[in-house]
XYZ file of C-alpha atoms in Angstrom:
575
model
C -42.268 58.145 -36.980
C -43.270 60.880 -39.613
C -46.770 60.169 -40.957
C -49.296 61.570 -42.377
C -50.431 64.360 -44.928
C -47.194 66.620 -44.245
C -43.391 67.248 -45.988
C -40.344 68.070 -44.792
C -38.170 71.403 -45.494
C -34.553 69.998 -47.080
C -32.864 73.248 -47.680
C -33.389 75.980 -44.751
C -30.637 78.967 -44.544
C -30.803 81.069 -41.132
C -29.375 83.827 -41.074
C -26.274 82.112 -40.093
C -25.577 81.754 -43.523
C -24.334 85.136 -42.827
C -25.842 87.771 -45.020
C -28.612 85.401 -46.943
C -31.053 83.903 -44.628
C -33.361 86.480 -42.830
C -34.798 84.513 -39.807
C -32.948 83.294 -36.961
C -32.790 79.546 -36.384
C -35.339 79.216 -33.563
C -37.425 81.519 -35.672
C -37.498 78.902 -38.375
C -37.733 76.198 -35.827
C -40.884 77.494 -33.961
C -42.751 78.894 -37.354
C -42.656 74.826 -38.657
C -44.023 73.505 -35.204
C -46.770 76.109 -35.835
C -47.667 75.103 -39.228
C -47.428 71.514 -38.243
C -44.138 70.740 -39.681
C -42.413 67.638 -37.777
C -39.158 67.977 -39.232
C -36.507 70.482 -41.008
C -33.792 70.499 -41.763
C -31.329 73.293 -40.997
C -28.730 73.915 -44.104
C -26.800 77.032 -43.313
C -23.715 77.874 -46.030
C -20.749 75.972 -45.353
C -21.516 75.732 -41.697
C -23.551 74.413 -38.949
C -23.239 78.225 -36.847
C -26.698 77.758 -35.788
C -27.788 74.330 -35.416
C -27.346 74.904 -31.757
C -29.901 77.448 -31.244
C -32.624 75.534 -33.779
C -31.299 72.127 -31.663
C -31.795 73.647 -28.655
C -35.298 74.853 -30.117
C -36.781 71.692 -31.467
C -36.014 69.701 -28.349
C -38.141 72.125 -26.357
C -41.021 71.750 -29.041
C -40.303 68.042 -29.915
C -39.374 68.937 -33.429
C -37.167 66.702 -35.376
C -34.111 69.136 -36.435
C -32.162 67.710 -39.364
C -28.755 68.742 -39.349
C -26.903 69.463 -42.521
C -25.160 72.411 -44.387
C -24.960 73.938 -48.255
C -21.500 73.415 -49.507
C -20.332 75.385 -52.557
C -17.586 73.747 -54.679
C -14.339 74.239 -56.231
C -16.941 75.542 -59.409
C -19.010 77.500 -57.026
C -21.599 75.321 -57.832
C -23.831 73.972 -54.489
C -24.715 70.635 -52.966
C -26.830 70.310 -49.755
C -25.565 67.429 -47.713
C -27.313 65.702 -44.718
C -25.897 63.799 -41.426
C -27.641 60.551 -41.220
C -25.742 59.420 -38.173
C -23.145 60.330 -36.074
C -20.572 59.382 -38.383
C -22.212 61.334 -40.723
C -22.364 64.031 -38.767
C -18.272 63.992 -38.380
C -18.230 63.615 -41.887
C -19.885 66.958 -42.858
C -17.780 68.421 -40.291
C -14.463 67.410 -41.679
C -15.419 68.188 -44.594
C -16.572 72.201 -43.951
C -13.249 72.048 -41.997
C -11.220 71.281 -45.217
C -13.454 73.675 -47.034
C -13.039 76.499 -44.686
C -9.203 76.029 -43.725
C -8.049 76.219 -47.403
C -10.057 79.738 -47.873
C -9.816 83.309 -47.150
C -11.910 83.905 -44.303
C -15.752 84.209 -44.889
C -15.476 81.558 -47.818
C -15.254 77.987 -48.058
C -14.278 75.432 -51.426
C -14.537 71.968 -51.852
C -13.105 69.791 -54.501
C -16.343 67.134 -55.839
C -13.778 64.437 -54.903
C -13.827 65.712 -51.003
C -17.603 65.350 -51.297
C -17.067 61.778 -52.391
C -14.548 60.686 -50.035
C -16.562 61.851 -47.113
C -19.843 60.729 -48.704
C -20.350 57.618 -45.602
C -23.657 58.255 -43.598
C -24.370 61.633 -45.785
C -27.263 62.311 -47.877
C -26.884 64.341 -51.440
C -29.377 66.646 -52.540
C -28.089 67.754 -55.797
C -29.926 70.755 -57.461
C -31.353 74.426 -57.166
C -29.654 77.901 -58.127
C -25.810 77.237 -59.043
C -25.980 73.639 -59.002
C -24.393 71.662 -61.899
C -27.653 69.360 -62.356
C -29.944 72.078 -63.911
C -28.057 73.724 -65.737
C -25.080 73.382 -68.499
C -22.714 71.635 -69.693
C -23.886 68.243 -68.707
C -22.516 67.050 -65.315
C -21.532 63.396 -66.875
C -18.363 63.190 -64.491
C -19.525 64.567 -61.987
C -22.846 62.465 -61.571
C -20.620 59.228 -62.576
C -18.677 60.344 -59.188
C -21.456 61.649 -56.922
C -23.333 58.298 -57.944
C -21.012 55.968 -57.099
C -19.790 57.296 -53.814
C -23.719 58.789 -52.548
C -25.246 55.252 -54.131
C -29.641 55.473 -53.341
C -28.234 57.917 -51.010
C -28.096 60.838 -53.717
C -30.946 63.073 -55.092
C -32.044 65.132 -57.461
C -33.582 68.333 -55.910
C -36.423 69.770 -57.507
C -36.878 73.212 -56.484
C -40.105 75.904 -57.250
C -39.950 79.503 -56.187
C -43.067 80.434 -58.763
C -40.102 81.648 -61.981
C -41.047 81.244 -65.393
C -36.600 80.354 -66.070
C -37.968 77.371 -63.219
C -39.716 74.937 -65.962
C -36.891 74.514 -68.516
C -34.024 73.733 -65.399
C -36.674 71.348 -63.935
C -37.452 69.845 -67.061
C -33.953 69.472 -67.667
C -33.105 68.574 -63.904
C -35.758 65.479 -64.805
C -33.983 64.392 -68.030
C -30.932 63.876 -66.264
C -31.879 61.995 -62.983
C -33.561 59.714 -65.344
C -30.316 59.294 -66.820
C -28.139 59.187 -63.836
C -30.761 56.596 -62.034
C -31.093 59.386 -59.740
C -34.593 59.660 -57.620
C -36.254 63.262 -57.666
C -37.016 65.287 -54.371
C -39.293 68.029 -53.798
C -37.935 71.207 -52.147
C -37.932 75.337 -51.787
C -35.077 77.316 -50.568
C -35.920 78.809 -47.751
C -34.329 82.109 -46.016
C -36.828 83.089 -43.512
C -39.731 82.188 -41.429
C -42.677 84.238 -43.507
C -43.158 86.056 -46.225
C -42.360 89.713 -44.091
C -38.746 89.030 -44.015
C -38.239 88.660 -47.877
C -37.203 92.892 -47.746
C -34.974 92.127 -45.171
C -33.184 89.457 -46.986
C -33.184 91.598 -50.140
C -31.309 94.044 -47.912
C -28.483 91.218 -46.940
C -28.403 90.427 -50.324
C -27.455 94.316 -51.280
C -25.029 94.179 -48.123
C -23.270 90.968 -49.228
C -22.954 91.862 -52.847
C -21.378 95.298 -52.135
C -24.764 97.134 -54.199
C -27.515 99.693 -53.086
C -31.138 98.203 -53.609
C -31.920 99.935 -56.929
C -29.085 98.675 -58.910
C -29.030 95.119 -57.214
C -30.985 93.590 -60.364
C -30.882 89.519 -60.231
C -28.425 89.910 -57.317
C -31.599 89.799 -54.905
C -34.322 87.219 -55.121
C -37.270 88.215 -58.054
C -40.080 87.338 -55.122
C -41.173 86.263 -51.601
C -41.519 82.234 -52.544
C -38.600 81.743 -50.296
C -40.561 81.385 -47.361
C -40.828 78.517 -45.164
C -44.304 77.536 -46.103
C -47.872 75.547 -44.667
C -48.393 71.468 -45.576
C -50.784 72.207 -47.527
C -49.006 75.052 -50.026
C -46.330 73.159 -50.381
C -48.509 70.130 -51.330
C -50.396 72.463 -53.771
C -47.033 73.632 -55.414
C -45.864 69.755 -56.125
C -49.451 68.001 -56.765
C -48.123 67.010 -59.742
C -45.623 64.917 -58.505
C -46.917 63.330 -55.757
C -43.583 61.012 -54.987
C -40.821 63.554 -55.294
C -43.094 65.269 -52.018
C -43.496 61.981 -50.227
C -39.772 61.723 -50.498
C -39.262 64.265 -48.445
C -40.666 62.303 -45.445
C -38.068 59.134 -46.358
C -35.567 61.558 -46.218
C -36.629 62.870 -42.741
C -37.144 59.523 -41.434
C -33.513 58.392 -42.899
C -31.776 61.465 -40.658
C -31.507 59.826 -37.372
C -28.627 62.164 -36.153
C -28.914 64.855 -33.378
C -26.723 66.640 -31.512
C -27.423 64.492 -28.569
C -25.469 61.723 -29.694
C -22.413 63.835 -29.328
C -20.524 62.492 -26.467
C -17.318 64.383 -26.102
C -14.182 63.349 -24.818
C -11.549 65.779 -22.733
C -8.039 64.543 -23.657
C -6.103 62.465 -21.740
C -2.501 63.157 -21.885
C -0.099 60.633 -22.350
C 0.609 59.305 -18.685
C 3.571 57.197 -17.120
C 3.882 54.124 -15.955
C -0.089 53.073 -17.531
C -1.012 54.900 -15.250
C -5.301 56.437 -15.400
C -6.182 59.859 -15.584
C -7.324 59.765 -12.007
C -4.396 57.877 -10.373
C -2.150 60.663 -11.879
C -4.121 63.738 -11.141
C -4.098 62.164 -7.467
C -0.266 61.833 -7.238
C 0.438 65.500 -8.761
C -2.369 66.843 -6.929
C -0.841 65.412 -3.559
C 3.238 66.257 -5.025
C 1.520 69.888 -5.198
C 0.143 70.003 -1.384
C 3.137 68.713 -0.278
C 4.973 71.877 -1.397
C 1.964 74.307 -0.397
C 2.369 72.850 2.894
C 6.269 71.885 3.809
C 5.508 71.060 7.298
C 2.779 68.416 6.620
C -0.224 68.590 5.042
C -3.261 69.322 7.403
C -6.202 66.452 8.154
C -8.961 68.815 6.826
C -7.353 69.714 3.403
C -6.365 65.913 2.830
C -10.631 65.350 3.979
C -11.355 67.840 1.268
C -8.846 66.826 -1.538
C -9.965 63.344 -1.268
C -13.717 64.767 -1.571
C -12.953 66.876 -4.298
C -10.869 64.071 -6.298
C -13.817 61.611 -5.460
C -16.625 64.014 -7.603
C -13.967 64.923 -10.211
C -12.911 61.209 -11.297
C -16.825 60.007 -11.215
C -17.787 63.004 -13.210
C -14.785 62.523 -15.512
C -13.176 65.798 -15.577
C -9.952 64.429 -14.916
C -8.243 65.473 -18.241
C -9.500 68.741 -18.009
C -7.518 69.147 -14.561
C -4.117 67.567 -15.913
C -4.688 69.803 -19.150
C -4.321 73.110 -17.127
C -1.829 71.654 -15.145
C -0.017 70.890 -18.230
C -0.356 74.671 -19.516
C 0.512 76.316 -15.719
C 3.654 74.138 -16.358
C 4.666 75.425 -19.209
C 4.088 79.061 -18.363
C 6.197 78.874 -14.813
C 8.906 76.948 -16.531
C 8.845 79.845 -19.350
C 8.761 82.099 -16.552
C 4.808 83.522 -17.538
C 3.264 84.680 -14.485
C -0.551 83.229 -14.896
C -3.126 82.903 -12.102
C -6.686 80.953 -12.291
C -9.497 82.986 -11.400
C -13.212 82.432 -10.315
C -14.756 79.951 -8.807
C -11.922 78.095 -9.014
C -10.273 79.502 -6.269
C -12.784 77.601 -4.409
C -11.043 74.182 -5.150
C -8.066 72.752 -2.732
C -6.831 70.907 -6.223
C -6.620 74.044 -8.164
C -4.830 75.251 -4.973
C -2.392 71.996 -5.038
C -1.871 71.922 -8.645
C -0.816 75.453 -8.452
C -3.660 76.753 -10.797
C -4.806 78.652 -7.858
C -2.583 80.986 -5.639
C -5.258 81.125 -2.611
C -5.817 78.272 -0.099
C -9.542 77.855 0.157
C -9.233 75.630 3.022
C -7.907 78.017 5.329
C -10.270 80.882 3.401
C -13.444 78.405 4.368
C -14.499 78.509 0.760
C -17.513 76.144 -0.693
C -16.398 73.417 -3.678
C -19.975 73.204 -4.263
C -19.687 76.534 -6.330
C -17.154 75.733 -8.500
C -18.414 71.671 -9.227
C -21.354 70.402 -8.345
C -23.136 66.612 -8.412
C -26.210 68.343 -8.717
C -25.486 71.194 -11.204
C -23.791 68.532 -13.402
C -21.644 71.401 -15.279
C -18.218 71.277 -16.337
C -16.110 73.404 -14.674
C -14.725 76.283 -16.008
C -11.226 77.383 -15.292
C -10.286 80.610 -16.667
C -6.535 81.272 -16.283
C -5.418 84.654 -16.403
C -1.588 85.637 -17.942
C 0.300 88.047 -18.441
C -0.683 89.926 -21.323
C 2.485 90.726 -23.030
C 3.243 86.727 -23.699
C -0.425 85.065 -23.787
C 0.086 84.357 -27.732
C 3.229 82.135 -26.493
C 0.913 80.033 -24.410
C -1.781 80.617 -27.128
C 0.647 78.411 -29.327
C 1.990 76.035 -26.832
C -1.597 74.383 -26.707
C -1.899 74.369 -30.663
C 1.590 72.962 -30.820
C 0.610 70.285 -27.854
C -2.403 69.223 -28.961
C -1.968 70.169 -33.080
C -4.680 72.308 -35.530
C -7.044 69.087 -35.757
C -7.440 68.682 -31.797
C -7.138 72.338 -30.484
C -9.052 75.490 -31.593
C -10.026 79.148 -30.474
C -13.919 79.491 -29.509
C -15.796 81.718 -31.580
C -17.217 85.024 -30.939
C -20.227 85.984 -33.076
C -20.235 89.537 -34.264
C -23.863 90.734 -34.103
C -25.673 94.038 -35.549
C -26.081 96.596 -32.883
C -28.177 100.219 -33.902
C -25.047 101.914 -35.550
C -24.177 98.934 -37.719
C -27.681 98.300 -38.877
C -28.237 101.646 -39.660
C -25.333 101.570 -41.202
C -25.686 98.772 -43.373
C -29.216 99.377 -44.129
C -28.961 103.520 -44.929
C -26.328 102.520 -47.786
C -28.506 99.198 -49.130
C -31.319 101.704 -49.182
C -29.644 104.052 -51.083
C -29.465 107.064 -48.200
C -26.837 109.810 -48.495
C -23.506 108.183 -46.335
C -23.294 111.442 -44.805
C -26.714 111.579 -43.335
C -26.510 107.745 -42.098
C -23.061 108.516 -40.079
C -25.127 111.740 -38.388
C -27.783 108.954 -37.383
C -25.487 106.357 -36.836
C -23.405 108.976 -34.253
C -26.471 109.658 -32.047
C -27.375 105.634 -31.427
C -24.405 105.185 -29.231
C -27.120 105.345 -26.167
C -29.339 103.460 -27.684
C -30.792 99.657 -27.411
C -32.750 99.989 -30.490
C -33.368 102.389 -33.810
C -35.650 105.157 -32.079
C -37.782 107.497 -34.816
C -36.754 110.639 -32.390
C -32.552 109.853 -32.993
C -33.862 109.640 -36.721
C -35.497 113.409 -36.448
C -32.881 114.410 -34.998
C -30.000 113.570 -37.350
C -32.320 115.587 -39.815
C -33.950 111.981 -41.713
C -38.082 113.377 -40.907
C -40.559 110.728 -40.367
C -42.782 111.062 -43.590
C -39.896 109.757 -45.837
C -40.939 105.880 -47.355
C -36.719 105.735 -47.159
C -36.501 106.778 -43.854
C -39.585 105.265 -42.358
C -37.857 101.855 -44.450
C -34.539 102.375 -42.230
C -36.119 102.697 -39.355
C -38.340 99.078 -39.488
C -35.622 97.058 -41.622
C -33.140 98.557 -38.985
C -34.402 97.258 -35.884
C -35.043 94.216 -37.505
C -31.708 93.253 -38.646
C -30.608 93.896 -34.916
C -29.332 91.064 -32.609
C -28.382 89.151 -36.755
C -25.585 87.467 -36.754
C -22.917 90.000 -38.927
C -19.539 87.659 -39.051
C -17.105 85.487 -37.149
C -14.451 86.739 -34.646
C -12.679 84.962 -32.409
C -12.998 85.180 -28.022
C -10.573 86.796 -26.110
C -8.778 83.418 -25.445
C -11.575 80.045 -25.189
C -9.875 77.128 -26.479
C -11.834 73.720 -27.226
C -9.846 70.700 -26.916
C -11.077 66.996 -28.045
C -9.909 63.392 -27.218
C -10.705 62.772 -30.751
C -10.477 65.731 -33.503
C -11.973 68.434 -33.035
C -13.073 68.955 -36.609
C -15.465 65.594 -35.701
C -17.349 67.738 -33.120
C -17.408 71.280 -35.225
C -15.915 72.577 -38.196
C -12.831 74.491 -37.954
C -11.977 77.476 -40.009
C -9.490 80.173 -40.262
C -9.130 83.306 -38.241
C -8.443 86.743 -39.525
C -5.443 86.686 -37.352
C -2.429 85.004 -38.148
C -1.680 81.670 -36.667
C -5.363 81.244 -35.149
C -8.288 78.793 -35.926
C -11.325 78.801 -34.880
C -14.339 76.789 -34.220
C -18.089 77.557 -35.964
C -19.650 77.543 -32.386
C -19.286 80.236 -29.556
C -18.824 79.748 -25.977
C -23.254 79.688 -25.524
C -23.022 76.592 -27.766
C -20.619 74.908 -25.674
C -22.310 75.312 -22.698
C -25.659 74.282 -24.018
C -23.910 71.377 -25.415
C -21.723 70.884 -22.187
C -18.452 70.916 -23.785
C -15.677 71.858 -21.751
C -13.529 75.307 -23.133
C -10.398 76.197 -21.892
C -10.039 79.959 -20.869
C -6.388 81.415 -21.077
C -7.138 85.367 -20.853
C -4.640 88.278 -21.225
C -4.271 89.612 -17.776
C -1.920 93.514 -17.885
C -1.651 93.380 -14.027
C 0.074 90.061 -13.981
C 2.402 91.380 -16.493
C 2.840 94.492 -13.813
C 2.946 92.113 -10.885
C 5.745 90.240 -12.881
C 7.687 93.343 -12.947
C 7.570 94.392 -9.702
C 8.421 90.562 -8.306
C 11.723 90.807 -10.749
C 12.184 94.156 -8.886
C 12.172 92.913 -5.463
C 14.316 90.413 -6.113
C 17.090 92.701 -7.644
C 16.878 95.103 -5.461
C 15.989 93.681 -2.321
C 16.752 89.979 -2.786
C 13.288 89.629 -1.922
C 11.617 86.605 -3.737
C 7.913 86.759 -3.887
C 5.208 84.825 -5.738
C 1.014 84.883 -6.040
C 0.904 82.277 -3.919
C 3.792 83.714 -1.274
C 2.071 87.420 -0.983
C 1.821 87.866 2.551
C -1.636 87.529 4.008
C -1.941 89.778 6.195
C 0.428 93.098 5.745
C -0.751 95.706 7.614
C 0.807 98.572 5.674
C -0.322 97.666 2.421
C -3.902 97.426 4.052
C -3.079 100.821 5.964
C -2.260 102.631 2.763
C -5.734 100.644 0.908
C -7.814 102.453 3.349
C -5.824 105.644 2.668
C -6.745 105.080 -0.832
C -3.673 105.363 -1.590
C -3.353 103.012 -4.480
């Protein structure tokens, strides 16, 4: 329970609302536990690309983290929405999805009636810069819509950043949620943790909009009100209105979603005969170990398949087992040499399944480091192909499982010395050709050192310079934009799109999730791995060589063991 003289922060943009917020989410997240805040609520852009970090954040403070997201509409006008529940929470996330997927990468539109058909378990706060409820024409329609799908659930959000243009939009605002029967809610937009990061997001600002610093005009924010401020300024700012701040604590109080509740789901496929998950991993696992051993399959590796099927089905990672079975199917019946690597090599079901090519058995390897009781982890099986024909298998899974149950993990492109300097030398209005000499000399470097700056001829005594070199190192380790990993996958029983919102990738053919592979494994979701691999494509080669040549047919699993002239000519080092 929420009590007492405090408020709540509705609308709070990390700098995962890539180029606008200036503070990272556990920055925001430990500056509110500080000043006594109890709850926020994180409201990146059209995403929820941080909420992992801040979630991760509050629960180690005891924090109550409020998940929602700023989505801008088919009018590039804004509405902050707010998961309630679970359902809720899926909600918002389909919704982003459809936002994101019908974009160009980096932007994101929904249509008002979207909003309104995924409305269930959200919360509307309807106002600030670019909304339709401040400003003009009147939002009749729109308000008619919002209020009959949101019901008491919408709000109209009364913001004050200390601007003189503020009194007539509020006053106007006012007008019309008396009109519309909607209740008023106080709120700031906040884009960093103090007041020493509003130069830093002025710099975004000039990065995002394309403009050097002294010609950005109203493109960059006209003061440092956007901070995430104390109880008691924020009470000072709305002691006029008393019940639009206490609303802020009913709203708090009415978000009862966290990412705890989400309890994923690896797909099952569709199995014969009614058959469970674990009976049929059992029967292919011991099909398999009947062909990697012809002549009978030895007590101890029937003692440790039965242990290692025992841990699997009560930890219920049996899906995840028949999934890359399903995939190392695929690639040997389109002839795609693959081989899983890692720890699981140390797993006799890998081994009999054929997603393994050594016998750890006979190696004397330990389970224990691949799944663990203990550890409670899900494994993690990366599977290695041939690099030449990954994008086949890349598209086998999307066409198995389809776009709304199967997407690529996402990298998360962050500013390293050259780019910040970069980015900051040209907001700050340096000469191009004097940032690239800079920018040429950091290649070595962890941070922005004043010596590299010296040395590519930008002296210390320079405000510009001495600028660069602060707003530089701050910007490092910021979040830049979305790329995709080399080849994670995440899979759901249930959409995907209910867990995390899926957008487009630059490259053709490829979606991709708003969370990278950290995220998963904070939130223990599985991630399939399926890696381009140029030595299996060489290994492929030569195998199709032997065999033509020599009638020789060899596999990964088949290599011989122990050839003494290959090992002869390896301590020649002659390889």
């Amino acid at each position: 329970m929420i009590t007492g003289t405090e408020y709540a922060p509705l609308w709070c943009k990390s700098n995962y609302s890539f180029l606008e917020g200036a503070s990272h989410p556990d920055e925001l997240v430990e500056e509110a536990h500080s000043l006594g805040v109890r709850a926020l609520a994180l409201t990146d852009r059209d995403g929820v690309y941080g909420v992992v970090r801040a979630h991760t954040k509050a629960r180690e403070l005891g924090l109550k983290l409020i998940v929602g997201a700023q989505m801008t509409l088919e009018d590039s006008s804004q509405l902050v929405l707010l998961a309630t529940s679970r359902r809720g929470y899926g909600n918002l996330c389909q919704l982003i999805t459809v936002g994101r997927r019908r974009s160009a990468k980096g932007q994101s539109r929904v249509r008002w009636i979207e909003v309104c058909e995924h409305a269930t378990d959200l919360l509307a706060l309807w106002g600030g810069d670019g909304s339709l409820l401040g400003g003009e024409p009147e939002p009749d329609l729109v308000a008619e819509r919002l209020k009959s799908a949101f019901g008491e659930r919408l709000y109209a959000m009364l913001v004050r950043h200390r601007r003189a243009e503020e009194v007539a939009i509020e006053r106007r605002l006012r007008q019309r949620a008396q009109r519309y029967g909607i209740a008023t809610v106080a709120a700031n937009e906040v884009l960093y943790h103090h007041k020493g990061r509003r130069p830093l997001q002025d710099i975004l600002s000039c990065v995002r909009e394309k403009v050097p610093l002294a010609l950005a005009g109203r493109r960059i924010k006209p003061n440092d009100e956007h901070d995430l401020k104390a109880p008691y300024t924020f009470q000072s700012l709305f002691a006029d209105d008393p019940r639009s701040l206490a609303r802020t604590l009913e709203i708090a109080e009415a978000c009862q979603f966290s990412l705890d509740q989400l309890h994923y789901r690896y797909p099952s496929e569709r199995l014969p005969d009614g058959s469970t998950s674990a009976q049929w991993l059992r029967r292919l696992t011991f099909e398999g170990a009947l062909e990697r051993y012809p002549e009978g399959i030895p007590d101890d590796v029937v003692r440790q398949l039965e242990k290692e099927l025992g841990l699997i089905e009560e930890l219920d990672y049996c899906g995840y087992f028949l999934t890359m079975h399903e995939i190392v199917g695929f690639c040997r019946a389109e002839r795609i040499l693959c081989q899983g690597r890692g720890s699981a090599a140390n797993s006799a079901v890998c081994y009999c399944l054929g997603l393994t090519a050594v016998d750890p058995v006979r190696m004397g390897l330990l389970f224990e480091r691949f799944i663990s009781r203990e550890r409670a982890e899900p494994p993690d099986i990366d599977l290695d192909i041939e690099h030449e024909r990954r994008e086949e298998v890349i598209q086998f899974v999307y066409q198995k499982y389809g776009r709304t149950h199967a997407a690529m993990v996402a990298n998360v492109i962050r500013y390293r010395p050259k780019s910040a300097v970069r980015d900051v030398g040209k907001a700050l209005g340096i000469p191009e050709t004097a940032v690239d000499r800079v920018a040429r000399l950091l290649n070595r470097y962890d941070s922005v050192e004043a010596e590299v700056l010296e040395q590519g001829g930008l002296g210390r005594d320079h405000t510009a310079h001495q600028h660069l070199l602060r707003l530089a190192n701050e910007l490092l380790d910021f979040p830049r934009h979305l790329s995709i990993h080399p080849g994670g996958f995440l899979l759901g029983h249930e959409p995907v799109s209910q867990i995390v919102p899926i957008e487009n990738a630059t490259m053709p053919g490829r979606t991709v999730i708003q969370w990278d592979k950290d995220d998963l494994e904070e939130l223990n979701l599985f991630k399939v791995d399926l890696l381009g691999l140029g030595a299996l494509t060489m290994l492929h080669r030569i195998f199709d060589l032997l065999k033509a040549q020599r009638s020789i047919r060899l596999a990964m699993a088949t290599l011989p063991a122990n050839d003494e002239p290959t090992y002869e000519m390896i301590r020649r080092a002659d390889t």
